[in-house]
Short mmCIF file of C-alpha atoms and ligand atoms in Angstrom, two decimals:
data_model
loop_
_atom_site.label_atom_id
_atom_site.label_comp_id
_atom_site.label_asym_id
_atom_site.label_seq_id
_atom_site.Cartn_x
_atom_site.Cartn_y
_atom_site.Cartn_z
CA UNK A 723 23.69 -14.40 -40.86
CA UNK A 724 25.39 -12.71 -37.94
CA UNK A 725 23.95 -9.37 -36.85
CA UNK A 726 24.97 -7.05 -34.03
CA UNK A 727 22.08 -5.31 -32.33
CA UNK A 728 22.47 -2.41 -29.91
CA UNK A 729 19.78 -2.71 -27.25
CA UNK A 730 18.57 0.32 -25.31
CA UNK A 731 16.25 -0.97 -22.62
CA UNK A 732 15.75 2.51 -21.16
CA UNK A 733 13.37 3.44 -18.35
CA UNK A 734 9.93 2.53 -17.00
CA UNK A 735 8.50 -0.44 -18.90
CA UNK A 736 11.44 -0.30 -21.36
CA UNK A 737 13.39 -3.21 -19.79
CA UNK A 738 10.28 -5.45 -19.55
CA UNK A 739 9.16 -5.01 -23.16
CA UNK A 740 12.63 -5.23 -24.75
CA UNK A 741 13.27 -8.47 -22.83
CA UNK A 742 10.29 -10.06 -24.63
CA UNK A 743 11.42 -8.77 -28.05
CA UNK A 744 14.87 -10.29 -27.44
CA UNK A 745 13.33 -13.66 -26.55
CA UNK A 746 11.45 -13.55 -29.86
CA UNK A 747 14.63 -12.63 -31.77
CA UNK A 748 16.52 -15.46 -30.06
CA UNK A 749 13.87 -17.96 -31.12
CA UNK A 750 14.01 -16.62 -34.71
CA UNK A 751 17.81 -17.05 -34.62
CA UNK A 752 17.37 -20.68 -33.54
CA UNK A 753 14.70 -21.44 -36.13
CA UNK A 754 16.42 -19.75 -39.09
CA UNK A 755 20.10 -20.33 -38.26
CA UNK A 756 21.13 -16.74 -37.50
CA UNK A 757 23.26 -15.28 -34.73
CA UNK A 758 22.12 -12.08 -33.05
CA UNK A 759 24.70 -10.46 -30.75
CA UNK A 760 23.41 -7.84 -28.34
CA UNK A 761 25.28 -4.82 -26.99
CA UNK A 762 23.66 -3.08 -24.04
CA UNK A 763 23.46 0.72 -24.36
CA UNK A 764 22.44 3.15 -21.60
CA UNK A 765 20.22 6.01 -22.68
CA UNK A 766 17.61 8.19 -21.01
CA UNK A 767 16.99 8.47 -17.28
CA UNK A 768 19.15 5.46 -16.42
CA UNK A 769 22.08 7.11 -18.26
CA UNK A 770 21.48 10.39 -16.42
CA UNK A 771 21.71 8.49 -13.12
CA UNK A 772 24.87 6.68 -14.18
CA UNK A 773 26.78 9.32 -16.19
CA UNK A 774 24.89 12.60 -15.65
CA UNK A 775 24.13 12.61 -19.40
CA UNK A 776 21.16 11.03 -21.25
CA UNK A 777 23.40 9.76 -24.07
CA UNK A 778 27.14 9.91 -23.52
CA UNK A 779 29.26 9.82 -26.67
CA UNK A 780 30.54 6.33 -25.80
CA UNK A 781 26.95 4.98 -25.79
CA UNK A 782 26.12 6.66 -29.10
CA UNK A 783 29.28 5.10 -30.57
CA UNK A 784 28.02 1.63 -29.61
CA UNK A 785 24.83 2.33 -31.59
CA UNK A 786 26.74 3.62 -34.61
CA UNK A 787 28.93 0.48 -34.56
CA UNK A 788 25.89 -1.85 -34.59
CA UNK A 789 23.84 -3.22 -37.48
CA UNK A 790 20.71 -1.70 -35.91
CA UNK A 791 19.30 -0.40 -32.65
CA UNK A 792 16.34 -1.77 -30.67
CA UNK A 793 14.91 0.69 -28.18
CA UNK A 794 12.33 0.23 -25.41
CA UNK A 795 11.45 3.70 -24.12
CA UNK A 796 13.00 6.46 -22.03
CA UNK A 797 11.86 9.05 -19.52
CA UNK A 798 9.91 9.33 -16.31
CA UNK A 799 8.87 11.70 -13.57
CA UNK A 800 12.16 11.32 -11.70
CA UNK A 801 13.93 13.26 -14.46
CA UNK A 802 11.17 15.79 -15.23
CA UNK A 803 12.98 18.63 -13.51
CA UNK A 804 16.36 17.99 -15.09
CA UNK A 805 17.51 21.01 -17.12
CA UNK A 806 16.55 21.11 -20.85
CA UNK A 807 19.69 19.73 -22.44
CA UNK A 808 20.04 16.84 -20.01
CA UNK A 809 16.49 15.52 -20.19
CA UNK A 810 15.96 11.85 -21.16
CA UNK A 811 14.21 12.85 -24.43
CA UNK A 812 17.33 14.80 -25.44
CA UNK A 813 19.16 11.47 -25.52
CA UNK A 814 16.61 10.21 -28.01
CA UNK A 815 16.84 13.31 -30.20
CA UNK A 816 20.64 13.06 -30.14
CA UNK A 817 20.48 9.36 -31.02
CA UNK A 818 18.20 10.04 -34.02
CA UNK A 819 20.40 12.90 -35.22
CA UNK A 820 23.63 10.94 -34.57
CA UNK A 821 22.35 7.97 -36.56
CA UNK A 822 21.06 10.30 -39.29
CA UNK A 823 17.70 8.53 -39.30
CA UNK A 824 15.60 11.14 -41.06
CA UNK A 825 12.63 8.95 -41.95
CA UNK A 826 10.23 7.58 -39.34
CA UNK A 827 7.73 5.04 -40.51
CA UNK A 828 4.69 4.25 -38.36
CA UNK A 829 2.00 1.90 -39.54
CA UNK A 830 -1.58 2.59 -38.44
CA UNK A 831 -3.22 -0.76 -38.96
CA UNK A 832 -6.08 -2.33 -37.15
CA UNK A 833 -5.74 -6.01 -36.26
CA UNK A 834 -8.99 -7.73 -37.19
CA UNK A 835 -8.99 -9.41 -33.75
CA UNK A 836 -8.95 -5.98 -32.05
CA UNK A 837 -11.46 -4.06 -34.13
CA UNK A 838 -13.68 -3.62 -31.07
CA UNK A 839 -10.87 -1.87 -29.20
CA UNK A 840 -10.99 1.08 -31.61
CA UNK A 841 -12.79 4.14 -30.22
CA UNK A 842 -14.22 4.76 -33.70
CA UNK A 843 -17.71 3.68 -34.79
CA UNK A 844 -17.95 0.15 -36.16
CA UNK A 845 -19.03 1.35 -39.64
CA UNK A 846 -15.85 3.43 -39.93
CA UNK A 847 -13.59 0.62 -38.66
CA UNK A 848 -15.26 -1.92 -40.96
CA UNK A 849 -14.11 0.09 -44.00
CA UNK A 850 -10.54 -0.85 -42.98
CA UNK A 851 -7.68 1.07 -41.38
CA UNK A 852 -4.30 0.36 -42.90
CA UNK A 853 -2.02 3.27 -43.65
CA UNK A 854 1.51 4.43 -42.95
CA UNK A 855 2.72 7.78 -41.70
CA UNK A 856 6.16 8.73 -43.02
CA UNK A 857 7.44 11.45 -40.72
CA UNK A 858 10.55 13.62 -41.19
CA UNK A 859 12.52 12.98 -38.02
CA UNK A 860 15.62 15.12 -37.69
CA UNK A 861 14.59 18.56 -38.93
CA UNK A 862 11.93 21.18 -38.36
CA UNK A 863 10.98 22.89 -35.14
CA UNK A 864 12.29 20.15 -32.79
CA UNK A 865 15.78 20.72 -34.15
CA UNK A 866 15.62 24.51 -34.64
CA UNK A 867 16.98 27.05 -32.20
CA UNK A 868 15.13 27.17 -28.87
CA UNK A 869 15.48 30.15 -26.57
CA UNK A 870 13.67 32.20 -23.97
CA UNK A 871 14.25 35.94 -23.72
CA UNK A 872 12.55 37.46 -20.70
CA UNK A 873 8.90 36.56 -21.06
CA UNK A 874 9.16 35.58 -24.73
CA UNK A 875 10.05 32.09 -25.93
CA UNK A 876 11.27 31.33 -29.45
CA UNK A 877 11.43 28.02 -31.35
CA UNK A 878 12.69 28.11 -34.93
CA UNK A 879 11.09 26.03 -37.72
CA UNK A 880 13.40 25.61 -40.69
CA UNK A 881 13.45 23.17 -43.63
CA UNK A 882 15.72 23.11 -46.66
CA UNK A 883 14.67 21.77 -50.07
CA UNK A 884 17.19 18.94 -49.69
CA UNK A 885 15.69 17.85 -46.34
CA UNK A 886 12.19 17.87 -47.82
CA UNK A 887 13.25 16.05 -50.96
CA UNK A 888 14.89 13.11 -49.17
CA UNK A 889 11.83 12.45 -46.97
CA UNK A 890 9.55 13.08 -49.95
CA UNK A 891 11.33 10.32 -51.86
CA UNK A 892 10.76 7.90 -48.97
CA UNK A 893 7.06 8.82 -49.07
CA UNK A 894 6.80 8.16 -52.81
CA UNK A 895 8.85 4.94 -52.61
CA UNK A 896 6.69 3.68 -49.71
CA UNK A 897 3.49 4.46 -51.64
CA UNK A 898 4.91 2.77 -54.73
CA UNK A 899 5.23 -0.50 -52.76
CA UNK A 900 1.65 -0.21 -51.48
CA UNK A 901 -1.50 1.22 -53.11
CA UNK A 902 0.30 4.10 -54.85
CA UNK A 903 -1.54 6.87 -53.01
CA UNK A 904 0.50 9.52 -51.22
CA UNK A 905 -1.02 12.33 -49.17
CA UNK A 906 1.35 15.20 -48.40
CA UNK A 907 0.32 16.98 -45.20
CA UNK A 908 1.35 20.56 -44.45
CA UNK A 909 0.07 23.99 -43.44
CA UNK A 910 0.79 25.86 -46.67
CA UNK A 911 -1.97 28.40 -46.05
CA UNK A 912 0.14 29.83 -43.20
CA UNK A 913 3.75 28.60 -43.17
CA UNK A 914 6.56 29.32 -45.64
CA UNK A 915 8.22 26.00 -44.76
CA UNK A 916 4.96 24.26 -45.76
CA UNK A 917 4.78 26.14 -49.07
CA UNK A 918 8.30 24.93 -49.84
CA UNK A 919 7.27 21.44 -48.73
CA UNK A 920 4.33 21.43 -51.16
CA UNK A 921 6.44 22.75 -54.05
CA UNK A 922 9.08 20.02 -53.56
CA UNK A 923 6.45 17.27 -53.30
CA UNK A 924 4.85 18.35 -56.58
CA UNK A 925 8.23 18.48 -58.29
CA UNK A 926 8.93 14.92 -57.10
CA UNK A 927 5.49 13.80 -58.28
CA UNK A 928 6.65 14.30 -61.88
CA UNK A 929 9.28 11.60 -61.28
CA UNK A 930 6.80 9.26 -59.59
CA UNK A 931 3.98 9.47 -62.10
CA UNK A 932 2.67 6.03 -61.04
CA UNK A 933 1.87 7.44 -57.57
CA UNK A 934 -1.20 9.63 -57.05
CA UNK A 935 -0.23 12.65 -54.93
CA UNK A 936 -2.76 14.66 -52.93
CA UNK A 937 -2.29 17.61 -50.57
CA UNK A 938 -4.01 18.08 -47.23
CA UNK A 939 -3.74 20.77 -44.57
CA UNK A 940 -2.69 19.33 -41.23
CA UNK A 941 -5.80 20.50 -39.37
CA UNK A 942 -8.04 18.83 -41.94
CA UNK A 943 -5.88 15.69 -41.78
CA UNK A 944 -6.38 15.50 -38.00
CA UNK A 945 -10.15 15.44 -38.68
CA UNK A 946 -10.00 13.04 -41.62
CA UNK A 947 -8.00 10.45 -39.62
CA UNK A 948 -10.98 9.99 -37.31
CA UNK A 949 -13.73 10.65 -39.87
CA UNK A 950 -12.58 8.55 -42.80
CA UNK A 951 -9.25 6.80 -42.15
CA UNK A 952 -9.74 4.28 -44.95
CA UNK A 953 -9.02 7.03 -47.51
CA UNK A 954 -5.31 6.98 -46.58
CA UNK A 955 -2.54 4.76 -47.91
CA UNK A 956 0.66 6.70 -47.16
CA UNK A 957 0.90 10.10 -45.46
CA UNK A 958 4.16 12.05 -45.64
CA UNK A 959 4.70 15.00 -43.34
CA UNK A 960 7.18 17.09 -41.38
CA UNK A 961 8.47 16.33 -37.90
CA UNK A 962 6.01 17.97 -35.50
CA UNK A 963 2.88 17.34 -37.60
CA UNK A 964 3.97 13.71 -37.94
CA UNK A 965 4.53 13.38 -34.22
CA UNK A 966 1.01 14.52 -33.41
CA UNK A 967 -0.84 12.79 -36.27
CA UNK A 968 0.87 9.46 -35.65
CA UNK A 969 -0.21 9.46 -32.00
CA UNK A 970 -3.74 10.23 -33.12
CA UNK A 971 -3.56 7.44 -35.72
CA UNK A 972 -2.29 4.98 -33.11
CA UNK A 973 -5.31 5.55 -30.90
CA UNK A 974 -7.84 4.72 -33.60
CA UNK A 975 -6.25 1.29 -33.97
CA UNK A 976 -7.05 0.39 -30.36
CA UNK A 977 -3.88 0.43 -28.30
CA UNK A 978 -0.70 2.41 -28.31
CA UNK A 979 1.01 -0.75 -27.00
CA UNK A 980 0.59 -2.61 -30.31
CA UNK A 981 2.34 -0.25 -32.71
CA UNK A 982 5.95 -0.49 -33.87
CA UNK A 983 8.07 2.03 -35.74
CA UNK A 984 11.20 2.14 -37.81
CA UNK A 985 13.55 5.06 -38.39
CA UNK A 986 16.00 4.91 -41.26
CA UNK A 987 18.48 7.17 -42.99
CA UNK A 988 20.97 6.66 -45.78
CA UNK A 989 22.25 3.29 -44.51
CA UNK A 990 20.67 0.00 -43.45
CA UNK A 991 21.39 0.72 -39.78
CA UNK A 992 17.98 1.63 -38.40
CA UNK A 993 16.39 2.53 -35.09
CA UNK A 994 13.41 0.39 -34.08
CA UNK A 995 11.08 1.23 -31.20
CA UNK A 996 7.45 1.01 -30.13
CA UNK A 997 5.62 4.31 -30.49
CA UNK A 998 4.67 4.61 -26.83
CA UNK A 999 6.69 6.04 -23.97
CA UNK A 1000 8.04 4.49 -20.80
CA UNK A 1001 4.58 4.21 -19.15
CA UNK A 1002 5.82 4.83 -15.59
CA UNK A 1003 2.30 4.22 -14.26
CA UNK A 1004 2.56 0.51 -15.08
CA UNK A 1005 6.34 -0.04 -14.88
CA UNK A 1006 7.61 -3.07 -12.97
CA UNK A 1007 4.14 -4.67 -12.73
CA UNK A 1008 4.52 -7.15 -15.60
CA UNK A 1009 1.37 -5.80 -17.26
CA UNK A 1010 2.81 -3.80 -20.19
CA UNK A 1011 2.01 -4.87 -23.73
CA UNK A 1012 5.29 -5.89 -25.41
CA UNK A 1013 3.79 -6.37 -28.89
CA UNK A 1014 4.81 -2.92 -30.21
CA UNK A 1015 8.43 -3.75 -29.37
CA UNK A 1016 8.19 -7.29 -30.75
CA UNK A 1017 6.77 -5.92 -34.01
CA UNK A 1018 9.55 -3.30 -34.06
CA UNK A 1019 12.03 -6.20 -33.97
CA UNK A 1020 10.14 -7.69 -36.94
CA UNK A 1021 10.54 -4.39 -38.81
CA UNK A 1022 14.28 -4.52 -38.06
CA UNK A 1023 14.50 -7.95 -39.68
CA UNK A 1024 12.50 -6.77 -42.69
CA UNK A 1025 14.03 -3.35 -43.37
CA UNK A 1026 17.59 -3.53 -42.03
CA UNK A 1027 18.55 -7.22 -42.21
CA UNK A 1028 16.65 -8.21 -45.35
CA UNK A 1029 14.97 -11.12 -43.56
CA UNK A 1030 11.37 -10.88 -44.81
CA UNK A 1031 10.48 -14.51 -44.03
CA UNK A 1032 11.59 -14.09 -40.44
CA UNK A 1033 9.63 -10.80 -40.13
CA UNK A 1034 6.53 -12.49 -41.58
CA UNK A 1035 6.95 -15.29 -39.02
CA UNK A 1036 6.88 -12.80 -36.11
CA UNK A 1037 3.81 -11.01 -37.48
CA UNK A 1038 2.06 -14.36 -38.00
CA UNK A 1039 2.94 -15.38 -34.42
CA UNK A 1040 1.39 -12.15 -33.08
CA UNK A 1041 -1.75 -12.81 -35.10
CA UNK A 1042 -1.89 -16.42 -33.83
CA UNK A 1043 -1.49 -15.18 -30.25
CA UNK A 1044 -4.45 -12.79 -30.70
CA UNK A 1045 -6.50 -15.53 -32.38
CA UNK A 1046 -5.88 -17.75 -29.35
CA UNK A 1047 -7.78 -15.22 -27.23
CA UNK A 1048 -4.99 -13.87 -25.02
CA UNK A 1049 -4.86 -10.15 -24.21
CA UNK A 1050 -2.68 -7.90 -22.08
CA UNK A 1051 -4.63 -5.52 -19.81
CA UNK A 1052 -4.55 -2.57 -22.26
CA UNK A 1053 -6.47 -4.52 -24.94
CA UNK A 1054 -8.49 -6.80 -22.67
CA UNK A 1055 -12.10 -7.43 -23.65
CA UNK A 1056 -14.89 -9.74 -22.54
CA UNK A 1057 -14.35 -13.45 -23.06
CA UNK A 1058 -10.57 -13.13 -23.52
CA UNK A 1059 -7.86 -14.43 -21.18
CA UNK A 1060 -5.85 -11.69 -19.48
CA UNK A 1061 -2.10 -12.25 -19.34
CA UNK A 1062 1.00 -10.29 -18.35
CA UNK A 1063 3.99 -9.00 -20.29
CA UNK A 1064 6.23 -12.04 -19.83
CA UNK A 1065 3.45 -14.49 -20.56
CA UNK A 1066 2.66 -12.59 -23.74
CA UNK A 1067 6.31 -13.14 -24.74
CA UNK A 1068 6.01 -16.86 -23.86
CA UNK A 1069 2.95 -17.32 -26.07
CA UNK A 1070 4.33 -15.40 -29.05
CA UNK A 1071 7.60 -17.39 -28.83
CA UNK A 1072 5.60 -20.61 -28.74
CA UNK A 1073 3.59 -19.49 -31.83
CA UNK A 1074 6.77 -18.91 -33.90
CA UNK A 1075 7.25 -21.34 -36.70
P1 NAD B 939 3.26 6.74 -22.50
O1 NAD B 939 3.17 6.30 -23.93
O2 NAD B 939 4.41 6.27 -21.73
O3 NAD B 939 1.92 6.30 -21.73
C1 NAD B 939 0.63 6.76 -22.10
C2 NAD B 939 -0.42 5.76 -21.57
O4 NAD B 939 -0.34 4.56 -22.36
C3 NAD B 939 -0.17 5.33 -20.13
O5 NAD B 939 -1.41 5.15 -19.50
C4 NAD B 939 0.54 3.99 -20.24
O6 NAD B 939 0.34 3.13 -19.16
C5 NAD B 939 -0.06 3.43 -21.54
N1 NAD B 939 0.91 2.59 -22.25
C6 NAD B 939 1.99 3.01 -22.96
N2 NAD B 939 2.66 1.96 -23.44
C7 NAD B 939 1.99 0.87 -23.05
C8 NAD B 939 2.21 -0.53 -23.23
N3 NAD B 939 3.24 -1.01 -23.91
N4 NAD B 939 1.32 -1.37 -22.67
C9 NAD B 939 0.28 -0.94 -21.99
N5 NAD B 939 0.01 0.37 -21.78
C10 NAD B 939 0.87 1.26 -22.30
O7 NAD B 939 3.20 8.33 -22.52
P2 NAD B 939 3.38 9.38 -21.33
O8 NAD B 939 2.72 8.86 -20.10
O9 NAD B 939 2.96 10.67 -21.90
O10 NAD B 939 4.95 9.46 -21.09
C11 NAD B 939 5.65 8.74 -20.08
C12 NAD B 939 7.13 9.01 -20.22
O11 NAD B 939 7.60 8.48 -21.48
C13 NAD B 939 7.48 10.49 -20.25
O12 NAD B 939 8.65 10.67 -19.50
C14 NAD B 939 7.71 10.79 -21.72
O13 NAD B 939 8.59 11.86 -21.92
C15 NAD B 939 8.31 9.49 -22.17
N6 NAD B 939 8.18 9.21 -23.63
C16 NAD B 939 9.19 8.51 -24.19
C17 NAD B 939 9.10 8.16 -25.51
C18 NAD B 939 10.21 7.34 -26.12
O14 NAD B 939 11.05 6.83 -25.39
N7 NAD B 939 10.24 7.16 -27.42
C19 NAD B 939 7.97 8.49 -26.27
C20 NAD B 939 6.92 9.18 -25.63
C21 NAD B 939 7.04 9.53 -24.30
#
């Protein structure tokens, strides 16, 4: 198969980690007889420096013309004082909206080799952590009107039934392929948008009678994720709640550097990125963990290119790499061998079968 991949290396550690994911993809292409063509796309701080815009239309067009997009990370202190609409993160929001990727899927899974890296008590971790957060990505308060009038600031939170229904369906479909348990997270005791959310989820539940639906208030969910994470299979929630809960969920699995994500809309063209940011504090030092990006590339093969065997091979190579006792600095523990970003790529490539 021939696939065209738009690559956004971005800022900070972005170029280092995407380079390793591309080496893994190239090895998969060799082993399985595919061709992956890469188109470089500028987004974020590097695009601000070059064009004065975090995502010029021409760069977005390259993404829309591709079969999928692989992203490292964007942002950094250098651009912190840039005005609102020109900030690096605006490029990312525009990319998500432009691609129409309304569903963000983040697994929270603990690798057995890293169970000691979790900040949770051993008895909680031993019960197993393996759930997915399905987050609505292009609606809600991040995409509502933002304005400041004198000393009052206003951000608008708005959801339509149609927006809730399409993400709700992804939640039910995801649960259907797993353990058939869906937890809908909202704040229906306070927010109208959450009451609508809950109503739509329960209407959908009638269509998905094989899936067990439960409701949870977001504040309770934040507690339950650390108290009893094994209760969850799939969580579906709106944009801002999903943003916060998925960062919390990532921490209980040990390292933010290990977790991939996929964002999909109505087509197979998806956006794949690790969940962390550009980590300016460790940029350029060859110490970043590239596994989140490598696993994002695996998700691309699985969800956008229908290459499940190839995706399995990448995940197995990551597991073999951990079994061999190598660790980047962020997940280093006693008795293991510390390696850098590039060497991590070398070992995972060598573990690919
Ligand atoms: P961050 O995720 O970049 O870093 C948080 C901490 O985790 C840092 O100590 C960092 O060194 C560490 N870390 C992150 N990724 C790592 C990896 N792969 N390996 C090892 N350690 C890793 O979050 P932040 O510091 O809050 O943000 C830094 C910049 O990234 C900001 O400009 C922010 O706006 C941006 N950001 C971008 C994205 C994105 O591109 N999707 C997401 C979040 C934040």
